[in-house]
Short mmCIF file of C-alpha atoms and ligand atoms in Angstrom, two decimals:
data_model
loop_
_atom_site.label_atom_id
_atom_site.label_comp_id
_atom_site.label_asym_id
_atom_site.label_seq_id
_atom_site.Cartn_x
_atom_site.Cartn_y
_atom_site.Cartn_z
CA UNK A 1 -36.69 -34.09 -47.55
CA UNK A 2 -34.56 -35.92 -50.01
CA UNK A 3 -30.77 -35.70 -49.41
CA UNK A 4 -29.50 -37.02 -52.63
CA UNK A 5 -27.61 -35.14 -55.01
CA UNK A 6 -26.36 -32.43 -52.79
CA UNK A 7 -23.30 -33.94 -50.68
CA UNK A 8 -20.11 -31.64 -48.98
CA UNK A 9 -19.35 -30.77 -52.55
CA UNK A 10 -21.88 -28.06 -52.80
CA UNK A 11 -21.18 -25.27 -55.19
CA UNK A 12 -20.54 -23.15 -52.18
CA UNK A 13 -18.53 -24.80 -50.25
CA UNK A 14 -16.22 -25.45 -53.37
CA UNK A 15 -15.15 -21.82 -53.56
CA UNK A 16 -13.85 -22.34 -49.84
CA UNK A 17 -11.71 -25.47 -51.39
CA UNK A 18 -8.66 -23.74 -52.15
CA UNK A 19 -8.42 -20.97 -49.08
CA UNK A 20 -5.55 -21.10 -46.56
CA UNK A 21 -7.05 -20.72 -43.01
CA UNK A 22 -5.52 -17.62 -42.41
CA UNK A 23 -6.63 -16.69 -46.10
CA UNK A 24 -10.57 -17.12 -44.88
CA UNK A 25 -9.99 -15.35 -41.80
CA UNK A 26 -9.38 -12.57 -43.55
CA UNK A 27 -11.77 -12.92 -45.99
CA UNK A 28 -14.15 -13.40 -43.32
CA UNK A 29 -13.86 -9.51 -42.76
CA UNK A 30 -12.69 -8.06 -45.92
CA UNK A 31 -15.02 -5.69 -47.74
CA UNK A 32 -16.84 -6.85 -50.88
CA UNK A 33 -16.43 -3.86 -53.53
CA UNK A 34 -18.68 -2.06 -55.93
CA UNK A 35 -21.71 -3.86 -54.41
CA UNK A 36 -25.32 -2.17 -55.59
CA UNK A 37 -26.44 0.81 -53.32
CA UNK A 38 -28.44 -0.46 -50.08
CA UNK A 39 -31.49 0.94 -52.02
CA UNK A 40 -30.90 -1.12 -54.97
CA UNK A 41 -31.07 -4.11 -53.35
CA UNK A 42 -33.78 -2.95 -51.25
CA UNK A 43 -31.75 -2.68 -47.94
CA UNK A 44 -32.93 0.55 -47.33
CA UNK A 45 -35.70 -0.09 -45.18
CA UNK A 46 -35.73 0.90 -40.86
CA UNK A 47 -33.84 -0.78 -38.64
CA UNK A 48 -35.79 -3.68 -36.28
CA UNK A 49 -35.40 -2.16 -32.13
CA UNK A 50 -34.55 -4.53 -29.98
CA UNK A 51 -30.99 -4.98 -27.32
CA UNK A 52 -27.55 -5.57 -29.76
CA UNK A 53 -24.21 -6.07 -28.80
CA UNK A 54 -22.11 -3.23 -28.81
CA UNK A 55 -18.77 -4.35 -27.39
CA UNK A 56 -17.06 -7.62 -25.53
CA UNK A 57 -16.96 -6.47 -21.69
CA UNK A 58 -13.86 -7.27 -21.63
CA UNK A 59 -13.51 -4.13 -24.79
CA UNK A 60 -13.91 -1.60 -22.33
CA UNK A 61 -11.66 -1.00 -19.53
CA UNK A 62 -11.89 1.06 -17.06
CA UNK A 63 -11.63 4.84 -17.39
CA UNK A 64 -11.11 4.06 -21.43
CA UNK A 65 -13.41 5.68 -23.96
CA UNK A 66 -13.99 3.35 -27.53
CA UNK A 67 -15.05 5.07 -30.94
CA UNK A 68 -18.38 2.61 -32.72
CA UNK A 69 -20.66 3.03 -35.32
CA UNK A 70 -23.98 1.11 -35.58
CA UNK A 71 -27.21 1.88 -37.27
CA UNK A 72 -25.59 3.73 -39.63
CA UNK A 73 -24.57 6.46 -36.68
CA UNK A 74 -21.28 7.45 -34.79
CA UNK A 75 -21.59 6.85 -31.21
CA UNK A 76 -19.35 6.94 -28.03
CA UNK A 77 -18.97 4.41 -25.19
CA UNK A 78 -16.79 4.88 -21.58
CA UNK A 79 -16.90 3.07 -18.65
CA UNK A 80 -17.06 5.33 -15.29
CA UNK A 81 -14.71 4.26 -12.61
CA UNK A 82 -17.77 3.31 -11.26
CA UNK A 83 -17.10 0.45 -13.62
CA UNK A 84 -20.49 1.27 -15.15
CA UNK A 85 -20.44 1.27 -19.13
CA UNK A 86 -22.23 4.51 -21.02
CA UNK A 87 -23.30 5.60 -24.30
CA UNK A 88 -23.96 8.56 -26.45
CA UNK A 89 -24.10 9.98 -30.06
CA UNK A 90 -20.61 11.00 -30.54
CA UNK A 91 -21.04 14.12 -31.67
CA UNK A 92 -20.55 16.91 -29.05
CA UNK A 93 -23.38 19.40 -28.69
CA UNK A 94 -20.96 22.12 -28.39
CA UNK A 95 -18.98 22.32 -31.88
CA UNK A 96 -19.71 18.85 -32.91
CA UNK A 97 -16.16 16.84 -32.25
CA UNK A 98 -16.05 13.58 -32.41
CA UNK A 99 -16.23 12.35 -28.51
CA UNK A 100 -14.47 8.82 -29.78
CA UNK A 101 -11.05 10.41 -30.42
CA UNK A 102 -9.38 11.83 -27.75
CA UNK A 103 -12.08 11.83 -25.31
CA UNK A 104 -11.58 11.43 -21.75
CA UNK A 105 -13.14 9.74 -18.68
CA UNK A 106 -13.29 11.32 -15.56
CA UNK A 107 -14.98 10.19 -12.84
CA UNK A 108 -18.31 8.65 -14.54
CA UNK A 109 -18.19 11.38 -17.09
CA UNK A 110 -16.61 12.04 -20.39
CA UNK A 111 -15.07 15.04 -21.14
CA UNK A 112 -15.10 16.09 -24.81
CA UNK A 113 -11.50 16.22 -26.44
CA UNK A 114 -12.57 19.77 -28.28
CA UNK A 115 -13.08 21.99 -25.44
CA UNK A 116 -13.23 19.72 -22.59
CA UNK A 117 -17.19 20.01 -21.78
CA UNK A 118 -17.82 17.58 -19.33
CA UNK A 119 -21.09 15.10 -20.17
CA UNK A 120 -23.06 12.39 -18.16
CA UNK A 121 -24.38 9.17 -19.43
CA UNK A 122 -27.95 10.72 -20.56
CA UNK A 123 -25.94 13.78 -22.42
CA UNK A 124 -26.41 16.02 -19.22
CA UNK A 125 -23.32 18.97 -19.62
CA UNK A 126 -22.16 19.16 -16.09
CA UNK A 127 -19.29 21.47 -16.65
CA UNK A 128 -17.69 24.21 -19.43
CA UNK A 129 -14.42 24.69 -17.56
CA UNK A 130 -14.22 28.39 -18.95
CA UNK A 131 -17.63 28.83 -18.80
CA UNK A 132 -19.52 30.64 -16.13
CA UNK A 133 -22.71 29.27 -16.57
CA UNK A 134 -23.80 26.23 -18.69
CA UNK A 135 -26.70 27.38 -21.22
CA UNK A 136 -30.15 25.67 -20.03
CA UNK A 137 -30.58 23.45 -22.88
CA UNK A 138 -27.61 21.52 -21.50
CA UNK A 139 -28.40 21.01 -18.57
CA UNK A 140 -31.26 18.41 -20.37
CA UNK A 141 -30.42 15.02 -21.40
CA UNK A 142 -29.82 14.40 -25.41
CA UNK A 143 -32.98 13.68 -26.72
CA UNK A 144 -31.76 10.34 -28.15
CA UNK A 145 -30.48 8.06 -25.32
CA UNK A 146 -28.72 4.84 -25.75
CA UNK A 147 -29.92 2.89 -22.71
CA UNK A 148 -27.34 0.06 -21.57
CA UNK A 149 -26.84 -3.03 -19.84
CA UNK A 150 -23.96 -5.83 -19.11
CA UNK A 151 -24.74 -9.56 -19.59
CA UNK A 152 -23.04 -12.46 -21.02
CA UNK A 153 -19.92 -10.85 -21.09
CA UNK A 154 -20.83 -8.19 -23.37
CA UNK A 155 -22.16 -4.67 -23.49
CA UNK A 156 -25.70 -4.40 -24.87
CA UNK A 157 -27.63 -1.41 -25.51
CA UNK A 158 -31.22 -0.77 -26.82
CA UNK A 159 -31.91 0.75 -30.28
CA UNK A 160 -35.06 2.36 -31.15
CA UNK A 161 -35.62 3.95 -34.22
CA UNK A 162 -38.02 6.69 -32.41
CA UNK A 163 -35.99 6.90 -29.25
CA UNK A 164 -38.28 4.63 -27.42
CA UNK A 165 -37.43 2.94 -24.06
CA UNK A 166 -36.85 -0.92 -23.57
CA UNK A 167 -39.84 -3.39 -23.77
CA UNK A 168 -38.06 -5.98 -22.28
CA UNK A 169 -34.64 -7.33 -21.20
CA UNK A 170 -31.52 -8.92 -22.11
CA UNK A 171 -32.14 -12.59 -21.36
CA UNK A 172 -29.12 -13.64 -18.99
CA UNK A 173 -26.89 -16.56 -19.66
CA UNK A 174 -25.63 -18.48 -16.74
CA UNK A 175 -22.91 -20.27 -18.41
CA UNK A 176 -21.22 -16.91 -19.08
CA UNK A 177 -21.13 -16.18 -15.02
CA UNK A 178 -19.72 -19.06 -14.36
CA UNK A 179 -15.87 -19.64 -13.70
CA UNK A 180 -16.20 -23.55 -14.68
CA UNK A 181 -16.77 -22.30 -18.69
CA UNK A 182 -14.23 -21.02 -20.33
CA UNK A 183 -13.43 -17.32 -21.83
CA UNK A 184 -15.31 -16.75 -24.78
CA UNK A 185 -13.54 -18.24 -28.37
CA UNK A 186 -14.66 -15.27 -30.57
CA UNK A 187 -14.92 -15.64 -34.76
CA UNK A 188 -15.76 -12.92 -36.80
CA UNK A 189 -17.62 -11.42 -39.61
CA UNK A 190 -18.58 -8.80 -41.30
CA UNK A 191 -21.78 -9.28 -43.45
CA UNK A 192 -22.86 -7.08 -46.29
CA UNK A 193 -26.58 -7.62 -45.88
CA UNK A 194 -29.58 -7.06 -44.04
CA UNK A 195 -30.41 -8.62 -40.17
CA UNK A 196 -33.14 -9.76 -41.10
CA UNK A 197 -32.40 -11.70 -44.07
CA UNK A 198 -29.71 -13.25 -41.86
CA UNK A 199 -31.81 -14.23 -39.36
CA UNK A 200 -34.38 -15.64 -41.58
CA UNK A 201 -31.79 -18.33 -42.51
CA UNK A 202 -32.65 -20.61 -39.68
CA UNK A 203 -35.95 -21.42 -40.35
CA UNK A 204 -35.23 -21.54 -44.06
CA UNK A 205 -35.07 -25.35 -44.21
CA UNK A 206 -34.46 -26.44 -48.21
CA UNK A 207 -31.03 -24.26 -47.93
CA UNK A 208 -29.33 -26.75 -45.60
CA UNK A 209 -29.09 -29.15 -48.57
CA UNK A 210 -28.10 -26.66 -51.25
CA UNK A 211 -25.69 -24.15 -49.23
CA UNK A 212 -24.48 -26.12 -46.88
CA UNK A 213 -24.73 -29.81 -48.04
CA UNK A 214 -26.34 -31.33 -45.50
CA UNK A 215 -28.02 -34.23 -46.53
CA UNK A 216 -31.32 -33.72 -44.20
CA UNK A 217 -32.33 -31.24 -41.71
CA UNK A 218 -33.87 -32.59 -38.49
CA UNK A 219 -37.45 -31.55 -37.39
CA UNK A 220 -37.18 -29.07 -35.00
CA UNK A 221 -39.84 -27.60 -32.46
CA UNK A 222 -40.63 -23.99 -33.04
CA UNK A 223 -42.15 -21.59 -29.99
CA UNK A 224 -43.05 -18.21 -31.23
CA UNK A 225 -43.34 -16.47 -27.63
CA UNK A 226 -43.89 -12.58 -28.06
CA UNK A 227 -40.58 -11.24 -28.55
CA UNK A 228 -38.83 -14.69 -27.95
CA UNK A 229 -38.62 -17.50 -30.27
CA UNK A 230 -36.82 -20.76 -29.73
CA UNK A 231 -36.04 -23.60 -31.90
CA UNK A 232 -35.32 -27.05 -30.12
CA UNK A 233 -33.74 -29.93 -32.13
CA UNK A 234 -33.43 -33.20 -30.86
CA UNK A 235 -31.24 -35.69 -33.20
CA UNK A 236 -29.19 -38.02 -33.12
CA UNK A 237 -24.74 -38.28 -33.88
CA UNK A 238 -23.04 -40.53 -34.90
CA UNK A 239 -19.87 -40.84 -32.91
CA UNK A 240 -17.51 -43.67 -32.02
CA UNK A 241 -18.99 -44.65 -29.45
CA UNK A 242 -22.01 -45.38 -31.34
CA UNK A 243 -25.32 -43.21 -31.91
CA UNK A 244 -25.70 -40.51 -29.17
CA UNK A 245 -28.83 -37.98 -28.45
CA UNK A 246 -28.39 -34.48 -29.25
CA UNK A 247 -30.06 -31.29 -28.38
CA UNK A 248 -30.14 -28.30 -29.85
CA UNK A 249 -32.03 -25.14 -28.51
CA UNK A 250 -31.84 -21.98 -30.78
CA UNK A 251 -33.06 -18.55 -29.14
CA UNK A 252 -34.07 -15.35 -30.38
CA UNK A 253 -35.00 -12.64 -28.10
CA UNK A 254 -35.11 -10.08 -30.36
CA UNK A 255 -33.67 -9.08 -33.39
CA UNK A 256 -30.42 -8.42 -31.66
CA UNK A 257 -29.82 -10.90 -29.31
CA UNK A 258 -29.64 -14.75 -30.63
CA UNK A 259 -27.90 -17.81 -28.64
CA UNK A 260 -27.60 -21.31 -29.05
CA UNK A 261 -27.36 -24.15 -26.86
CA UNK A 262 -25.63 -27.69 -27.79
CA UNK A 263 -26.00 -30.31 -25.53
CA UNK A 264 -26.25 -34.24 -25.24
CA UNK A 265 -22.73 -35.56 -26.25
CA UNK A 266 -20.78 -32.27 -25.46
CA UNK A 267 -22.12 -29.11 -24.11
CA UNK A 268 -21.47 -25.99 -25.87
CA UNK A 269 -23.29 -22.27 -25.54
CA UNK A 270 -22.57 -19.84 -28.13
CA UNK A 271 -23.68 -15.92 -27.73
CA UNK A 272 -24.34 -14.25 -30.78
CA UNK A 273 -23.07 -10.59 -30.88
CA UNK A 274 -24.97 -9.49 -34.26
CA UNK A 275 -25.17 -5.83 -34.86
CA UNK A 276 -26.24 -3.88 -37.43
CA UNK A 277 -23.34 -0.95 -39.25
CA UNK A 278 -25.11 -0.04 -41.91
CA UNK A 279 -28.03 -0.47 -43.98
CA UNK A 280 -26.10 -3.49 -45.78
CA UNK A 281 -23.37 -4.15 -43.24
CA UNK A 282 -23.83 -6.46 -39.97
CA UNK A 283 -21.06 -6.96 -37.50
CA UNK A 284 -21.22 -10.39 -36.84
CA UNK A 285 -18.94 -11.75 -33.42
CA UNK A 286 -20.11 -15.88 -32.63
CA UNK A 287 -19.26 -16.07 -28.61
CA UNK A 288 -18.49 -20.09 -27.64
CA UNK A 289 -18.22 -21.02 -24.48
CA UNK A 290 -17.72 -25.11 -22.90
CA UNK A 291 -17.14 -26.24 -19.89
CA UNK A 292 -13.60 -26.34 -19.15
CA UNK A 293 -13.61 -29.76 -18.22
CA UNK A 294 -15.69 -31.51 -20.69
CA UNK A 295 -16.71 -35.29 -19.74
CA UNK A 296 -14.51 -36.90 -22.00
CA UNK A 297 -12.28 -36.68 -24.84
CA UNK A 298 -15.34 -38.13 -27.07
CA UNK A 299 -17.02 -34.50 -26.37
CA UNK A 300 -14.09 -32.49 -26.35
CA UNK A 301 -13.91 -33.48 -30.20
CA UNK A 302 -17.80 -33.29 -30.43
CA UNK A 303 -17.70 -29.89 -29.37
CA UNK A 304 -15.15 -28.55 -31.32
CA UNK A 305 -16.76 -30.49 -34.00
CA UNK A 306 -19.72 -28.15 -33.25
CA UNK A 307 -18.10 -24.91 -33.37
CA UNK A 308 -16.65 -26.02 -36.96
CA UNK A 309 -19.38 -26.60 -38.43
CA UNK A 310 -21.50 -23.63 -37.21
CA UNK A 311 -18.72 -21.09 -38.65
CA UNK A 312 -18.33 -23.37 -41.63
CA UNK A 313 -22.04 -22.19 -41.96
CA UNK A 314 -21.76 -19.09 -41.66
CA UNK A 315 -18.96 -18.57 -44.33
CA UNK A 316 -21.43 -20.39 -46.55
CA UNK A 317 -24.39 -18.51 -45.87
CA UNK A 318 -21.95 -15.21 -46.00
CA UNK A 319 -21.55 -15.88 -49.44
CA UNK A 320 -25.48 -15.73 -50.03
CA UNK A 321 -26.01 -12.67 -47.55
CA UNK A 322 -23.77 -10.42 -49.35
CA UNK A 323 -25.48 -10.14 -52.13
CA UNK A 324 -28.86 -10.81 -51.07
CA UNK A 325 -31.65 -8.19 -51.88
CA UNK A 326 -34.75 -8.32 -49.06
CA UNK A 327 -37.80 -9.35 -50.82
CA UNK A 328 -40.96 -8.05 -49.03
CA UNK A 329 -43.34 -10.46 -50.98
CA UNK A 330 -41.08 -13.68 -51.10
CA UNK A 331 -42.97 -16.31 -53.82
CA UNK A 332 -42.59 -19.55 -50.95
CA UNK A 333 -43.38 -22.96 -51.75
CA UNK A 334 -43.94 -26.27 -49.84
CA UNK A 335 -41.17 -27.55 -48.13
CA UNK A 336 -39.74 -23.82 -47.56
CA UNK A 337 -39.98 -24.12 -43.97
CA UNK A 338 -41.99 -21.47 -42.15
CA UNK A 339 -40.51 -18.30 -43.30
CA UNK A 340 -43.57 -16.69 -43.22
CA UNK A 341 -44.23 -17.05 -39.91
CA UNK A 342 -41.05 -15.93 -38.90
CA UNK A 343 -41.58 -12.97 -40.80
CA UNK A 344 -44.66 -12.30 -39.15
CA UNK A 345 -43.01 -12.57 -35.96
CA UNK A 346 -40.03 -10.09 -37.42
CA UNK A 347 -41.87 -7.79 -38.22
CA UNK A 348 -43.34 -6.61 -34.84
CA UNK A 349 -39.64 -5.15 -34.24
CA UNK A 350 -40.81 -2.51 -36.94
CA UNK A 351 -42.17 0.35 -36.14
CA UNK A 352 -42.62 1.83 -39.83
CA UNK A 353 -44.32 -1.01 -41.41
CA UNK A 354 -45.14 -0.41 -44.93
CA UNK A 355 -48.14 -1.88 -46.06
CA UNK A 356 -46.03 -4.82 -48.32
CA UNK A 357 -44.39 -5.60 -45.45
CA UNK A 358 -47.38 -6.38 -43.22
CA UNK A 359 -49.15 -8.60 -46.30
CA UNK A 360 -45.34 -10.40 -46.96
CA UNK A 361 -45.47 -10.94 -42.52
CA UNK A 362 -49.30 -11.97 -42.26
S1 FES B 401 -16.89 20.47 -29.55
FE1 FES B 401 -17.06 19.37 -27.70
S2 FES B 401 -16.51 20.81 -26.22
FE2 FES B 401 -16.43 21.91 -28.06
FE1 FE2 B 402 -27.37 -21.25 -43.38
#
C-alpha cells in the first residue's frame, strides 16, 4: 500500500484542527441534528444478538436502581443486596410505570414506584401489598428476559431479538481482576450509526490512509473462530530508544463485546463497552487499563501514546459513522481488505437475514 499523499493533514483530521479539548469532549457526545430517518439510510434493519455492555460495575451500587435504554427499548437494572445485578423491560405489568424512576430495591427485588408491586429478576410478581392474591399470569416470568453477567468490570447482558438464551459467554479479562492494573480511564461517544458498520472499520484497510493518515497499515493475522475473531499485529515503533517490537491483538467475541491488547514496548488492555440505543445511535465507552507500574518511563509515554491515538481514531472514524448508510451489496475492490469476509462472519449474529444480506455476507 502506498503511503504518499495522505500525511496527518487528512481532510478529517483538519476539522479537529481548531477544537479546544474540552470543545471535542463535548462534541464527542453531542447529538448531530436533522440527520435522515434510520430507514433512509438503511439503518433499519434487526439488531445482531450477542453479550453488550450495559453499565460500568462500578454504575450500580448496591440497593440502587438505574433507568437505560438499548435496542431501541426502556429497560431497568438493580443490584440485590445480594450484590447480584438484574434486568427487566421497564415497563411494569401492572399499569405500565416506568420501573427506572422511583423504583426501589428491596431485598433482591424491585418494587415498582406506581403501586409498589414487588418483582424478581425474571419478572416473577412476588407481592401486591393490597392485594390478596397475585393474578396467575404473574406469578410467570416476563416472556422477554434480559439474562446477565459481571466481567471486566462491567455489567453485560445478552440481547436476542427472539428472546433466545445465550450461545456462549462473556470472554473474561484477567487484567481487569487484577489489583496491579489500574481503574479503568473511560472516553466516550455517542455514534449516530449502525454496529455493524462500526465494527467493519477494522478490517477496512485503504481507510487508515485516507481517514486517519496513516501512511501504511501493517499486515495483520486474521482468525475467524465461530463467534470469535481476532486480529494480531506484529510491527514495529519507533521510539528513542531505537526500533522496538509491537503487538497488537484485536478481539471480537461477538457483536457486543470487542477488546484490544497492546503489548511489546508498553502494555495496555482496552475493553470496549459498545452498545447499541437506537437503530442509528451506539453508545460507545473505550475501557483502558495499564499496569500501574509500567517498566519504564519509555512505556509510560508509549502507552499513553496508545490510548491517543486509538480515540484520535475514533473521533475520525465518528465523523464517517454518523452519516454512514449500511450498504448490503458493498461494490469492493482489491486492496479493500477482507470486508467480505467479515461480513460473512457478521452476519451469523442475524437471525432475520434477508436474502441481500446473505449474497453481500457469502
Ligand atoms: S404500574 Fe407498577 S405497580 Fe402499578
Ligand atoms: Fe478507523
Amino acid at each position: 500500500m502506498s503511503g504518499s499523499g495522505y500525511g496527518a493533514d487528512v481532510a478529517i483530521a483538519s476539522a479537529f484542527a481548531e477544537m479546544a479539548p474540552e470543545e471535542r469532549v463535548r462534541w464527542r457526545v453531542a447529538d448531530v441534528p436533522n440527520r435522515p430517518s434510520p430507514a433512509e439510510r438503511n439503518l433499519d434493519i434487526p439488531f445482531p444478538f450477542g453479550w453488550f455492555p450495559a453499565l460500568l460495575s462500578s454504575e450500580l451500587k448496591l440497593g440502587q436502581v438505574k433507568p437505560l435504554r438499548y435496542f431501541g427499548r426502556d429497560l431497568v437494572a438493580w443490584r440485590g443486596h445480594d450484590g447480584m445485578a438484574r434486568m427487566l423491560d421497564a415497563h411494569c405489568r401492572h399499569l405500565g410505570a416506568h420501573m427506572g424512576y422511583g423504583g426501589r430495591v428491596s431485598g433482591n427485588h424491585l418494587d415498582c414506584p406506581f403501586h409498589a408491586w414487588r418483582y424478581d429478576g425474571e419478572g416473577v410478581v412476588h407481592e401486591i401489598p393490597y392485594a390478596e392474591q397475585i393474578p396467575q399470569s404473574l406469578r410467570k416470568p416476563c416472556e422477554r428476559q434480559w439474562p446477565v453477567v459481571e466481567a471486566n468490570r462491567l455489567i453485560w447482558f445478552w440481547f436476542h431479538p427472539l428472546g433466545e438464551a445465550p450461545m456462549w459467554e462473556v470472554e473474561v479479562f484477567p487484567e481487569t481482576s487484577d489489583p496491579r492494573w489500574t481503574d479503568y480511564d473511560i472516553f466516550e461517544w455517542r455514534v449516530f450509526g449502525s454496529l455493524q458498520n462500526m465494527a467493519e472499520n477494522a478490517v477496512d484497510v485503504a481507510h487508515f490512509q485516507f481517514v486517519h493518515g496513516t501512511a501504511t497499515f501493517p499486515t495483520s493475522e486474521m482468525i475467524w473462530d465461530g463467534f470469535r475473531r481476532t486480529s494480531i499485529i506484529e510491527a514495529g515503533l519507533d521510539t528513542p530508544g531505537g526500533r522496538k517490537p509491537i503487538r497488537i491483538e484485536a478481539r471480537m467475541n461477538g457483536p457486543g463485546q470487542t477488546a484490544t491488547r497492546f503489548s511489546g514496548v508498553a502494555e495496555t488492555l482496552l475493553v470496549a463497552a459498545v452498545t447499541p440505543v437506537e437503530k442509528d445511535e451506539v453508545r460507545v465507552r473505550f475501557c483502558f487499563t495499564q499496569p500501574k507500574e509500567q517498566a519504564d518511563p519509555l512505556a509510560q509515554m508509549v502507552a499513553q501514546g496508545f490510548i491517543h491515538e486509538v480515540c484520535r481514531q475514533l473521533d475520525q472514524d465518528k465523523v464517517i459513522w454518523d452519516r454512514q448508510r449500511y450498504l448490503p451489496r458493498p461494490i469492493i475492490c482489491d486492496g479493500d481488505g477482507p470486508i467480505l469476509r467479515f461480513r460473512k462472519y457478521y452476519s451469523q449474529f442475524y437471525v432475520d437475514e434477508t436474502p441481500e444480506r446473505h449474497a453481500a455476507a457469502s
